[in-house]
Coordinates of C-alpha atoms (C1' of nucleotides) in Angstrom, one line a residue:
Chain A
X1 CA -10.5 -22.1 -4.2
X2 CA -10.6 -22.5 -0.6
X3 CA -13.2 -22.6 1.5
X4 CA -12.5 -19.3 3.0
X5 CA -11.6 -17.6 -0.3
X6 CA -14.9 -18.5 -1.7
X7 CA -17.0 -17.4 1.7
X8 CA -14.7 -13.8 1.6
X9 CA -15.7 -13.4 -2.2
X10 CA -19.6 -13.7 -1.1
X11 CA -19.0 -11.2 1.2
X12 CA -16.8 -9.1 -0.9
X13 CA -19.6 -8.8 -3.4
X14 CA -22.1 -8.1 -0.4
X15 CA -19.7 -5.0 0.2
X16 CA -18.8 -4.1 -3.0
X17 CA -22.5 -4.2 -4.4
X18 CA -23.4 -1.9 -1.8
X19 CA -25.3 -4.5 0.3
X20 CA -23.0 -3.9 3.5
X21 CA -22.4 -0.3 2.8
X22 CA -19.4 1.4 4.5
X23 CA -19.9 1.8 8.3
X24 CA -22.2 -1.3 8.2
X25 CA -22.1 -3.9 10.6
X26 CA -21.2 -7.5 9.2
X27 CA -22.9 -10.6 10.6
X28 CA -21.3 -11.9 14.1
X29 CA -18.6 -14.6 13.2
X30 CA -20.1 -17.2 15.0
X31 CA -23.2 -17.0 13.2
X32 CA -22.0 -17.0 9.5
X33 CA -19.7 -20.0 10.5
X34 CA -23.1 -21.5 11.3
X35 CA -24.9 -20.8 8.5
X36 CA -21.9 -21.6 6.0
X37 CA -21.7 -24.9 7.9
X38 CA -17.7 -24.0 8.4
X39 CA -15.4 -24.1 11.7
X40 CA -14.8 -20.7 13.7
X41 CA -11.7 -20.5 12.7
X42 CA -12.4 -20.8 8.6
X43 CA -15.1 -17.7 9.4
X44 CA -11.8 -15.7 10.6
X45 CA -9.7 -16.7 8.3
X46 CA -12.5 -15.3 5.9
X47 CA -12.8 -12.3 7.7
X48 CA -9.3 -12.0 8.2
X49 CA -8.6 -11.7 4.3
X50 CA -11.0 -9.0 3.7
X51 CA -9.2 -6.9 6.6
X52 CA -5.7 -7.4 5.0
X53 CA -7.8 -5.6 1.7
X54 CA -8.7 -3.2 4.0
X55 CA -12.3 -3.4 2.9
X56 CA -13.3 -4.7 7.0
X57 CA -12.3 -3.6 10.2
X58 CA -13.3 -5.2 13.6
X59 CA -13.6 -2.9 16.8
X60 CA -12.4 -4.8 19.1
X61 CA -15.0 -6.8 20.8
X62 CA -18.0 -4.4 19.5
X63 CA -18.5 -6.1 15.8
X64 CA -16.8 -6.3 12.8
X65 CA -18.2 -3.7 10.5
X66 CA -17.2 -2.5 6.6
X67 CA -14.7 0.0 6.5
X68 CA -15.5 3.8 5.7
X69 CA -13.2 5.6 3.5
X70 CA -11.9 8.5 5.3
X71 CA -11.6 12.0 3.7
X72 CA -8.5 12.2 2.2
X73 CA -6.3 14.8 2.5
X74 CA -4.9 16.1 -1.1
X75 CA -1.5 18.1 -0.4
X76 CA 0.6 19.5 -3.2
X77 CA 4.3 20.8 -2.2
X78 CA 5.3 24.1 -2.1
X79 CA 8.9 25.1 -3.4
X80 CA 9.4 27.7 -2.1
X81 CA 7.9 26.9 1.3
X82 CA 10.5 23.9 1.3
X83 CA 13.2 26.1 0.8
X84 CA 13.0 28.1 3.6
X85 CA 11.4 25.7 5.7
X86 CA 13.4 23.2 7.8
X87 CA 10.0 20.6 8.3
X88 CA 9.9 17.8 5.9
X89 CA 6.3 17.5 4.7
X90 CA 4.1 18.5 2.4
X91 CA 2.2 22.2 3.1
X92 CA -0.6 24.3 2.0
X93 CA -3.9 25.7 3.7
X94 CA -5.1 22.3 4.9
X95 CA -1.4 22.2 7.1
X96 CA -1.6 25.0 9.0
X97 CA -1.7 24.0 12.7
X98 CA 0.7 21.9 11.8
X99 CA 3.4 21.5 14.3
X100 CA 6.2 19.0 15.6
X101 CA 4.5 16.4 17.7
X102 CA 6.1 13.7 20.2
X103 CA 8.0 10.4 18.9
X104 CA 7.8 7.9 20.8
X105 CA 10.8 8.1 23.3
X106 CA 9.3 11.7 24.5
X107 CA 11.3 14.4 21.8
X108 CA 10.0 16.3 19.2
X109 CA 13.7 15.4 17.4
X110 CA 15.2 12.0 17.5
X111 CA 18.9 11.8 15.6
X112 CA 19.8 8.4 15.5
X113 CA 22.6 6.2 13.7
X114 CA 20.6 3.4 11.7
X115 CA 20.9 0.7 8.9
X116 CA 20.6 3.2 5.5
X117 CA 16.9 1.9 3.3
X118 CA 18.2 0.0 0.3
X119 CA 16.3 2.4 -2.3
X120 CA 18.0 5.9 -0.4
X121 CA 21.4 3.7 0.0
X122 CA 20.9 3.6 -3.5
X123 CA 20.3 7.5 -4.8
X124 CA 23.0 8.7 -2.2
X125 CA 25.4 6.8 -3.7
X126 CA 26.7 4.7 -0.4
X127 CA 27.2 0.8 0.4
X128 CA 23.6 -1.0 0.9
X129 CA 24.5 -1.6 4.5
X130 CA 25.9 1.8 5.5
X131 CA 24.5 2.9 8.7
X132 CA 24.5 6.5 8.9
X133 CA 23.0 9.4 11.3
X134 CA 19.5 10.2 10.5
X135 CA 17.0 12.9 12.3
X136 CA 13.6 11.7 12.3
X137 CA 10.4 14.2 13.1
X138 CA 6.9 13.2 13.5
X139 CA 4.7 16.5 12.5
X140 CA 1.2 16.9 11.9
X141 CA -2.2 18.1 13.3
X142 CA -2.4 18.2 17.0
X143 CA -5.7 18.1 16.8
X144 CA -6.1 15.6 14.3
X145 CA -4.5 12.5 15.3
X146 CA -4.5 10.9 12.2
X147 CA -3.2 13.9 10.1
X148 CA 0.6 13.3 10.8
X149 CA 3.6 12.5 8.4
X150 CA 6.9 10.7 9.8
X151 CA 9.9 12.2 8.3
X152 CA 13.6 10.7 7.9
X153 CA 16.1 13.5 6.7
X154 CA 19.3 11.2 5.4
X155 CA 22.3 13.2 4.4
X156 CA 24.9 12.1 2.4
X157 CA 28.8 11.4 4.0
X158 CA 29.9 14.1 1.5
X159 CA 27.4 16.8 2.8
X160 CA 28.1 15.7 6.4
X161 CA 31.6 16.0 5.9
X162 CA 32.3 19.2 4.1
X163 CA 29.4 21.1 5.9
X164 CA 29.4 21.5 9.7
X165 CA 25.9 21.4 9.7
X166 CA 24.0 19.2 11.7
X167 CA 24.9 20.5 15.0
X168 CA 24.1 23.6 16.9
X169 CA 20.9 25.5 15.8
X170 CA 21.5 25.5 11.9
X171 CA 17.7 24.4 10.4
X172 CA 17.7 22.5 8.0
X173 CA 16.4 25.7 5.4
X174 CA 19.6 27.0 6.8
X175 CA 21.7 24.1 5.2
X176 CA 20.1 24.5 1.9
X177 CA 21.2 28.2 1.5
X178 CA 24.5 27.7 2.8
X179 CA 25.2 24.7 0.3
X180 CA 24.0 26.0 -2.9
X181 CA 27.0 29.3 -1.3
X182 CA 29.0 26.4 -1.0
X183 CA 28.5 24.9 -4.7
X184 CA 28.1 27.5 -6.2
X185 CA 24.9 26.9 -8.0
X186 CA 21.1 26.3 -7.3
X187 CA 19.9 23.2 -5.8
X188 CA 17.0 21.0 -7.5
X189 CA 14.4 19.0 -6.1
X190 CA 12.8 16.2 -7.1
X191 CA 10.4 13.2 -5.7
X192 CA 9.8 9.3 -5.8
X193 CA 6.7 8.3 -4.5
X194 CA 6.1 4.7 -3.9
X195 CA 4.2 3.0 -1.0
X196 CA 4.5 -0.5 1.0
X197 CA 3.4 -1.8 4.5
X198 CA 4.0 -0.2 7.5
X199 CA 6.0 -1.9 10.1
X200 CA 4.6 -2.2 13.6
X201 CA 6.6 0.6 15.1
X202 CA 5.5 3.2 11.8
X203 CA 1.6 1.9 12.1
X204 CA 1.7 3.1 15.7
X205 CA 3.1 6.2 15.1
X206 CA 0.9 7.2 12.4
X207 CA -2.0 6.0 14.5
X208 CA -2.6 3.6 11.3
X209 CA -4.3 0.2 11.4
X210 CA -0.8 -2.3 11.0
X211 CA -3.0 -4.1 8.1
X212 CA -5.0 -3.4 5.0
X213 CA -3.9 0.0 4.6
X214 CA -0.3 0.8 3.2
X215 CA 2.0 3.3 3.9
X216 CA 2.9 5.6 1.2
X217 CA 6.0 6.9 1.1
X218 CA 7.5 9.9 -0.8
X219 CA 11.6 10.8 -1.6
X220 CA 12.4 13.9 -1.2
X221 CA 15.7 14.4 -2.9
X222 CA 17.9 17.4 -2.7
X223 CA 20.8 17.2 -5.3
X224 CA 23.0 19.4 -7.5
X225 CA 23.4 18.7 -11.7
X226 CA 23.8 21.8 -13.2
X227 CA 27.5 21.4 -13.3
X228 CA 28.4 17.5 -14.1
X229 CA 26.7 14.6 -12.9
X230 CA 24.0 14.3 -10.2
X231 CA 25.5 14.7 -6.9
X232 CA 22.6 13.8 -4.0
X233 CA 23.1 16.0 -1.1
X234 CA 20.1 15.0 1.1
X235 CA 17.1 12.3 1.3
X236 CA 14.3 13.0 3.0
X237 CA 12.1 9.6 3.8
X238 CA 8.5 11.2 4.3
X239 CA 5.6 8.6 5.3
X240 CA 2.0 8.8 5.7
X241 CA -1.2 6.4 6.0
X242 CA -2.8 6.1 2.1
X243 CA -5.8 6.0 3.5
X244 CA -5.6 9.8 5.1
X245 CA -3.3 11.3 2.1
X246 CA -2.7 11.7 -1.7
X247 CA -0.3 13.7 -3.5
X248 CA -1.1 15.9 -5.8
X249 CA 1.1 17.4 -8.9
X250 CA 0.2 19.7 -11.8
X251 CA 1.5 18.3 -15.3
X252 CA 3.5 21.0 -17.0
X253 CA 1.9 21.3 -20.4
X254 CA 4.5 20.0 -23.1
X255 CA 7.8 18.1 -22.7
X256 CA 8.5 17.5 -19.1
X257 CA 11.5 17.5 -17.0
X258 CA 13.3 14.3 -17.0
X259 CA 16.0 12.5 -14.7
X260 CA 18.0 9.1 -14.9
X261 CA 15.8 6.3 -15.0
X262 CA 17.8 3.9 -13.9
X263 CA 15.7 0.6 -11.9
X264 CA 15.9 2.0 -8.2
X265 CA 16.1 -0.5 -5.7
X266 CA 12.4 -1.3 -3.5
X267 CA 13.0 -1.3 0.7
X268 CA 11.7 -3.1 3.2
X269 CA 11.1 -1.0 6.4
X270 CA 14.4 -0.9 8.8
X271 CA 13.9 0.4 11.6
X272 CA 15.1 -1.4 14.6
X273 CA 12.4 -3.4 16.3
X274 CA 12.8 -3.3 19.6
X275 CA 14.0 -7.0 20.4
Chain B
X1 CA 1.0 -9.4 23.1
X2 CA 0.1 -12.6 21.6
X3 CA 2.3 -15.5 21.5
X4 CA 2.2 -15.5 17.7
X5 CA 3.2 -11.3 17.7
X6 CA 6.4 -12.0 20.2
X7 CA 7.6 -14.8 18.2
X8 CA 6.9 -12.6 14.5
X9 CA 8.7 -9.9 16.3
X10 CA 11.6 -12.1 17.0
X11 CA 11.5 -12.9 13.5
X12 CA 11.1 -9.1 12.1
X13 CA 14.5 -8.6 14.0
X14 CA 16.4 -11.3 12.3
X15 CA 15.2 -10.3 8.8
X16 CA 15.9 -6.2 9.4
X17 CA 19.0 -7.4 11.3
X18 CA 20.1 -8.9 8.1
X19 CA 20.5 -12.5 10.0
X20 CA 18.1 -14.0 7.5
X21 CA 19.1 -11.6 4.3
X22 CA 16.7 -10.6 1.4
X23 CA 16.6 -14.6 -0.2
X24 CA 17.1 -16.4 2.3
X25 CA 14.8 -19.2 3.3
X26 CA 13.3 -19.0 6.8
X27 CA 13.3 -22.4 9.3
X28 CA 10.4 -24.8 8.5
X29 CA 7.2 -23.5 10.2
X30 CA 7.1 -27.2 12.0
X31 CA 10.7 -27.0 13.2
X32 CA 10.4 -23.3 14.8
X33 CA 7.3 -24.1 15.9
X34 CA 8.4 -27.4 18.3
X35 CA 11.7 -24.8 19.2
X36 CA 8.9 -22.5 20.6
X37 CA 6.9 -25.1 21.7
X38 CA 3.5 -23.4 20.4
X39 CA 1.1 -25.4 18.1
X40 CA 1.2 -25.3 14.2
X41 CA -1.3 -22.9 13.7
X42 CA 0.1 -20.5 15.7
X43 CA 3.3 -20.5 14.2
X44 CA 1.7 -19.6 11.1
X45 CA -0.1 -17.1 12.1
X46 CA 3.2 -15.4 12.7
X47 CA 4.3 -15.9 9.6
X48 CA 1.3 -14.5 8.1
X49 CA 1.8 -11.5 10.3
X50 CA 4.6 -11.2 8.2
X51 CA 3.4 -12.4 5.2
X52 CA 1.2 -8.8 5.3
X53 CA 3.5 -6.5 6.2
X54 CA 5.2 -7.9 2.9
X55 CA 8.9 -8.7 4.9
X56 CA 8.8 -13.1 4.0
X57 CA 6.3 -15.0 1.1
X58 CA 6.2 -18.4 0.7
X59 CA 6.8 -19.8 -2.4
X60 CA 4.3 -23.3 -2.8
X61 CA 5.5 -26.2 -0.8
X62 CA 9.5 -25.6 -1.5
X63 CA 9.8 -23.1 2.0
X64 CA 9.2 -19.7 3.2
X65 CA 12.1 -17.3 2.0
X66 CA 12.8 -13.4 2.9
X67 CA 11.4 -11.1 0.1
X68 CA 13.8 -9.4 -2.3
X69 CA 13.4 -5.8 -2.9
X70 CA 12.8 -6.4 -6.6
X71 CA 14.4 -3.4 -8.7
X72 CA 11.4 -0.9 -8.6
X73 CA 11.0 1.2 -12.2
X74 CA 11.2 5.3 -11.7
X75 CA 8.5 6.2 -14.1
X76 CA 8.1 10.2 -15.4
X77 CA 5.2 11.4 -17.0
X78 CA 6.1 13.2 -20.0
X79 CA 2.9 15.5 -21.2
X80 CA 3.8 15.7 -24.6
X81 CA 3.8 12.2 -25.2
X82 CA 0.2 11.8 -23.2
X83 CA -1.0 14.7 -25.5
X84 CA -0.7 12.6 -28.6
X85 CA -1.3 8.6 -26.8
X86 CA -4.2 7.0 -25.9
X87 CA -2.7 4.6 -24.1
X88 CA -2.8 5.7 -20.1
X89 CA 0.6 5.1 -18.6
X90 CA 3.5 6.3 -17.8
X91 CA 6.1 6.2 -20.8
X92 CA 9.7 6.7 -21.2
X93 CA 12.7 5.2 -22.3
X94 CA 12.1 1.9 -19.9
X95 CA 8.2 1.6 -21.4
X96 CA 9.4 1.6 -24.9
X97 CA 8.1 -1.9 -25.7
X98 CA 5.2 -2.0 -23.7
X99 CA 1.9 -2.7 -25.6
X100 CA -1.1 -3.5 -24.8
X101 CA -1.6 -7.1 -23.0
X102 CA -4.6 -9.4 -22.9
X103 CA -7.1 -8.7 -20.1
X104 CA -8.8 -11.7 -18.5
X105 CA -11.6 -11.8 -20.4
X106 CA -9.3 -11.5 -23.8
X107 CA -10.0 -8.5 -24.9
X108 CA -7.1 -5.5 -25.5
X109 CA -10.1 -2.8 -24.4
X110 CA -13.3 -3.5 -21.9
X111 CA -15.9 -1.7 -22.4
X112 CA -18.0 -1.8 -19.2
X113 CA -21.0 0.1 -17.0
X114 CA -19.8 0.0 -13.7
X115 CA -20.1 2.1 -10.4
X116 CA -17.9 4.5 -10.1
X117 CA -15.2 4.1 -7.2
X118 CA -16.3 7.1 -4.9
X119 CA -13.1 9.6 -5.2
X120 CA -13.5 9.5 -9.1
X121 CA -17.0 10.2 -8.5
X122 CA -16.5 13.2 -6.2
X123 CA -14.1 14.6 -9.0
X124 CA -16.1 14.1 -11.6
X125 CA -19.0 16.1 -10.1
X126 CA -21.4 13.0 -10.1
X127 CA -23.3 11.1 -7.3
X128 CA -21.4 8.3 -5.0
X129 CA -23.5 5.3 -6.6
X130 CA -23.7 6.4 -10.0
X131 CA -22.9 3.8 -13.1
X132 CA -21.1 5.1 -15.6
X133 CA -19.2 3.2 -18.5
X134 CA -15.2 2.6 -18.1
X135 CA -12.7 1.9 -20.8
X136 CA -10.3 -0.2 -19.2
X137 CA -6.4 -1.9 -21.1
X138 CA -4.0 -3.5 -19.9
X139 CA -0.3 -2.1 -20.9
X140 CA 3.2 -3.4 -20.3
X141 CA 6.0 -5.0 -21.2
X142 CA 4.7 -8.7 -22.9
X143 CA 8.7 -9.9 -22.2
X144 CA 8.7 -9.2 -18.3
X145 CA 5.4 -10.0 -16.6
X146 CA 5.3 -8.2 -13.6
X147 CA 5.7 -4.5 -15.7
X148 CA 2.4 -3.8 -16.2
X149 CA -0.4 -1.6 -15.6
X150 CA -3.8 -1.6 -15.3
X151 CA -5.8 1.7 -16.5
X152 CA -9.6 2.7 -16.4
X153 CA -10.6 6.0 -18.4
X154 CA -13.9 7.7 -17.3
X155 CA -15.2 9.9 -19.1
X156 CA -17.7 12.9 -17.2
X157 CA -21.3 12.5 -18.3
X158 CA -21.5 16.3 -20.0
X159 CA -18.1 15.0 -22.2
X160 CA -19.9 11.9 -23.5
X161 CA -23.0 13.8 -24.2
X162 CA -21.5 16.5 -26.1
X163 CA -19.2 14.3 -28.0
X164 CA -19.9 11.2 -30.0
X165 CA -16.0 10.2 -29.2
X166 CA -16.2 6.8 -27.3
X167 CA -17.5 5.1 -30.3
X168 CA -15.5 4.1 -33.6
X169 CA -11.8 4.8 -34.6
X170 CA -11.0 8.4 -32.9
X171 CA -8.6 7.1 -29.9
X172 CA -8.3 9.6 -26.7
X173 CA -5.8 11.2 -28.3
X174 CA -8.2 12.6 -31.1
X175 CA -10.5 13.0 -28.1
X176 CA -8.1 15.4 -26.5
X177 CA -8.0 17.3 -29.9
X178 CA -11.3 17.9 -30.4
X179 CA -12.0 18.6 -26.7
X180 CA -10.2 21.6 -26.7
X181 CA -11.3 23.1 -30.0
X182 CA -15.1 22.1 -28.8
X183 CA -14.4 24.1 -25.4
X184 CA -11.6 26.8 -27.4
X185 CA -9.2 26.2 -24.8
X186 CA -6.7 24.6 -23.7
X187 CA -6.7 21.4 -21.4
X188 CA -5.0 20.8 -18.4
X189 CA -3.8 17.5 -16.0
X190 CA -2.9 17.2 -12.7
X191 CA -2.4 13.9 -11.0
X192 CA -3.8 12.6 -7.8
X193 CA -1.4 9.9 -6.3
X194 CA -2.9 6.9 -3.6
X195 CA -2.4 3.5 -2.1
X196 CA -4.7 0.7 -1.5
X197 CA -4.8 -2.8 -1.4
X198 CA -5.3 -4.7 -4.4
X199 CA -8.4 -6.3 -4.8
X200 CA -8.1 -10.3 -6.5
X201 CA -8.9 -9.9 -9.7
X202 CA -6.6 -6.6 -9.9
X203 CA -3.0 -8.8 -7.7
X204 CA -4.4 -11.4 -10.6
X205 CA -4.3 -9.0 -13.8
X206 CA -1.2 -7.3 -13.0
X207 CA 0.6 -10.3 -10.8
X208 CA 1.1 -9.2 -8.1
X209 CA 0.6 -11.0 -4.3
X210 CA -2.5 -10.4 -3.0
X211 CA -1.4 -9.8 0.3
X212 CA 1.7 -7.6 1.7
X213 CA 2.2 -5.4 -1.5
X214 CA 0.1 -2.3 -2.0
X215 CA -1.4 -1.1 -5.2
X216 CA -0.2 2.6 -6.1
X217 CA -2.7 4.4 -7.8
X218 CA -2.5 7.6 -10.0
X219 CA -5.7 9.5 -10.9
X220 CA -4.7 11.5 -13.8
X221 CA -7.5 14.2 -14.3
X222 CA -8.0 15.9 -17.6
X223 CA -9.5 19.5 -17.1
X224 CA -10.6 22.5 -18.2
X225 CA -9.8 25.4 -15.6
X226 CA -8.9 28.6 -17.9
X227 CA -12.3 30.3 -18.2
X228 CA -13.8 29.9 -14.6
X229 CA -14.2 27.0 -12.3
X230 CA -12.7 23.7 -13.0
X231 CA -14.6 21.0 -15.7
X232 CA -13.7 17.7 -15.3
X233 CA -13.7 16.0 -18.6
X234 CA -11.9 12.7 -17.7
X235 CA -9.9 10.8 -15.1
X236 CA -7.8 8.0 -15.8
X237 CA -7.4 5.9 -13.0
X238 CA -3.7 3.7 -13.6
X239 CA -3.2 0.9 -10.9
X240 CA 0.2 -0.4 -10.4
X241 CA 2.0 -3.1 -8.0
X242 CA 4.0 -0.5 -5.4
X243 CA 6.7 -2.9 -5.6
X244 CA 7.5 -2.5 -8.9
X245 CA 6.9 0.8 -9.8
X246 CA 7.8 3.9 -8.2
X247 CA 6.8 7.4 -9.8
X248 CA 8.7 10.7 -10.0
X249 CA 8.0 14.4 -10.5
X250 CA 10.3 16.9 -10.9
X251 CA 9.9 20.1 -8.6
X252 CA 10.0 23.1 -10.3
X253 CA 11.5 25.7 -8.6
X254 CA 9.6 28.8 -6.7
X255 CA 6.2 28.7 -6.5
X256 CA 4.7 25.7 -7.6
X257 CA 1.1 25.6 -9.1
X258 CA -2.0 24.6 -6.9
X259 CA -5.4 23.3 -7.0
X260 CA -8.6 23.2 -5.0
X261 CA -7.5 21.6 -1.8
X262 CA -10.7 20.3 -0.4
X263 CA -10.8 17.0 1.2
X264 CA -11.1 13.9 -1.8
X265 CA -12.9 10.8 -0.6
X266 CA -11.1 7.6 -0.2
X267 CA -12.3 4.7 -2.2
X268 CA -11.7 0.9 -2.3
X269 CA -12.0 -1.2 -5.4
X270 CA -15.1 -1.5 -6.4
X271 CA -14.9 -4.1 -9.5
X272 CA -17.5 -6.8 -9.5
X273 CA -16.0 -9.8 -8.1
X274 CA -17.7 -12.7 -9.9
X275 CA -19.8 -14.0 -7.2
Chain C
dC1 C1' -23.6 -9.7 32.7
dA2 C1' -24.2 -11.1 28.0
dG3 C1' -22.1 -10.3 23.6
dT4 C1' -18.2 -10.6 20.7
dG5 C1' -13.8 -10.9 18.9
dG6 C1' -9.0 -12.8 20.1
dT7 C1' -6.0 -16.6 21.0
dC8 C1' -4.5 -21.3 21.4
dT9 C1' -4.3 -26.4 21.1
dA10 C1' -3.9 -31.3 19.0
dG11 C1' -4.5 -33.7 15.3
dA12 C1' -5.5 -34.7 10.5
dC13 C1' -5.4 -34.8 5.5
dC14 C1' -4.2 -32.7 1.0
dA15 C1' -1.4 -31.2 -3.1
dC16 C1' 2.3 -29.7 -5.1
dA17 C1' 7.7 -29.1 -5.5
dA18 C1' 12.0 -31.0 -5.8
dC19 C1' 14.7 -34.8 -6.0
Chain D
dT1 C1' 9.1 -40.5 -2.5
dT2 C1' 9.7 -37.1 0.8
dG3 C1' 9.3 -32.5 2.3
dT4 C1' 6.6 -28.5 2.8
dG5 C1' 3.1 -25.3 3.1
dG6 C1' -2.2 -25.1 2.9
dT7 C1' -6.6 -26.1 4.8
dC8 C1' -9.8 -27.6 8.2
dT9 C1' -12.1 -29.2 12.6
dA10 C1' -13.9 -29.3 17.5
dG11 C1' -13.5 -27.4 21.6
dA12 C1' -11.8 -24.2 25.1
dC13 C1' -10.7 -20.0 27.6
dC14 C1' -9.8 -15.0 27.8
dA15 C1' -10.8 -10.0 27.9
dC16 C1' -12.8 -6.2 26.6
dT17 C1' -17.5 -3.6 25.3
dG18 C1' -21.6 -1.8 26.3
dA19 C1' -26.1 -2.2 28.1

DNA sequence: CAGTGGTCTAGACCACAAC
DNA sequence: TTGTGGTCTAGACCACTGA
């Protein structure tokens, strides 16, 4: 074991034991690198690790203290909210003042022609380096500025094309009812919930450290199978810090719905970083 | 921004550009870093930037390559089947051979006193820095090494005093049995779903990197609820590497059942790293 | 203005992988 | 054997925080 493994597992069982309880300041770098004898740079590397495990945090030039663990918000979806609702998030009591809040280029709506995530490439069916026409929203508690989720609505080329949909001032909850007129039956929901690190561009929109705490991601898929196969209508990409939410679901006493199982593809974030 | 953060972002846009693909091996840290004309270190502090964000790893001393997006498994929890098992997990057709694996002490089951992470606490009703003894297995697949998962089972202090049930040959799911007839009704589960980092010893037990791919983690809460305000009786707590797993839950349709919304506690790992 | 974390360099040695 | 990433050091300067 390296030397700065073995002087980030001392202090990982200082933390974890309750010795340097959450909130607590840690000794000054320059000091421990004394006292363990090591180089500055061995104490950061050291410290470094424990912040990619999200168990430190350093405030800028004001310390390095042990990280508290937030509050975290539980949300459960809500159907029938979803159906009539043209936001892509999850809802309840606790999102209430919810409302759509600024991207980063200034609009509360950005539609944008991107590189499609392998994983939704994947459910809707298209090439894994289709680019297609996606309208992302930031939403979340203006007053709260961590409580926001950062939502991707992908629809698929078959939806886009038989459906004049996107444009004008159709909502999205408008689209739903007008395609299950269109297929003539009822639309189903289900979601994938998986979670990885945020890119740059994601942590600073979620006002999210860019290390130690992951992103966690939820599919929201929209797609008919009451007549024939599965056909994916829409994919909505919904993200959030996992240190401010968890999702919650009831289990349905006895057998449970089921779906293909198939391996789905992992992602890597996309987004074009501005060169 | 840094030296090291402009040339990681240069990188980032070569990888999402799909100039360096998923596989492909990345220029030798030395060579880019004489191109750049920055020193070593700095060089790898870039790629460590992107080491944690989980886009590159380096595999040993044979190069630094652009991660794949392995196949991620779509697991289901199917109720009837968790009725009858005592093994926590998620089953279905893709978990059909998954057993229970060593755990790195040997055993198939630990039984140990430890602290309780603080969200399990708050559900189970009990104080932030109480000990309370964990069941914990290891379950997966013994052919493909990276399918597995790692589950802890805490029981609430009123359920191991009223029962004699941890003890001897009844498994959880004679526990589930005999719970209900003991409180005459029937049980309910919800699940709570989360990301973290992994700690060491948990990337280690379910191998995984310990750096740049999250944890996802599913607190699966056994409850009574029928005859006035919830009882906890147990929560599993089933850790899994996010890029391997991804979990899915059907939404029923209409109004979908809630819970108790108030804010849960976050947590980080709070295993005893041998010191 | 002192304290503290952040960045950077030049140079060195090691250990394992792949041939 | 060579290539490659991993580790470590001593020393320096910067920039923001907070008294």
């Amino acid at each position: 074991m390296a030397r700065y493994e073995e002087i980030a597992q001392d202090l990982r069982v200082l933390i974890t034991s309750g010795e340097y309880p959450p909130g607590a300041a840690l000794p000054l770098m320059r000091d421990l690198a004394e006292q363990y004898g090591v180089s500055d740079i061995t104490m950061r590397r050291a410290y470094g690790l424990l912040t990619g495990e999200g168990l430190i945090e350093s405030r800028g030039r004001s310390g390095t203290f042990v990280r508290e663990h937030p509050d975290r918000l539980r949300l459960t979806v809500r159907t029938r909210q979803m159906e009539r609702d043209e936001l892509g998030y999850y809802s309840g009591p606790e999102t209430q003042g919810w409302r759509p809040l600024q991207l980063p280029d200034g609009e509360q709506t950005q539609v944008v022609t991107l590189l499609v995530p392998a994983d939704i490439a994947d459910t809707l069916g298209v090439a894994p380096d289709t680019r297609l026409t996606v309208r992302r929203r930031l939403i979340g508690d203006p007053d709260v500025e961590t409580h926001r989720q950062l939502a991707d609505s992908w629809l698929a080329p078959w939806v886009a094309e038989e459906l004049p949909l996107l444009s004008g001032r159709t909502g999205l909850g408008g689209m739903y009812d007008r395609l299950e007129e269109w297929g003539s039956q009822p639309l189903q929901w289900r979601e994938e919930i998986s979670a990885r690190m945020p890119s740059p561009e994601e942590a600073a929109a979620l006002v999210m450290p860019s290390t130690g705490v992951p992103l966690l991601r939820t599919l929201r898929i929209t797609y008919f199978a009451e007549a024939g196969p599965e056909r994916v209508a829409e994919v909505q990409d919904i993200r959030m810090s996992a240190a401010v939410f968890a999702l919650g679901y009831p289990l349905p006493r006895g057998e449970s719905a089921r779906w293909p199982v198939e391996p789905a593809t992992g992602d890597y974030y996309q987004d074009p970083p501005e060169a």
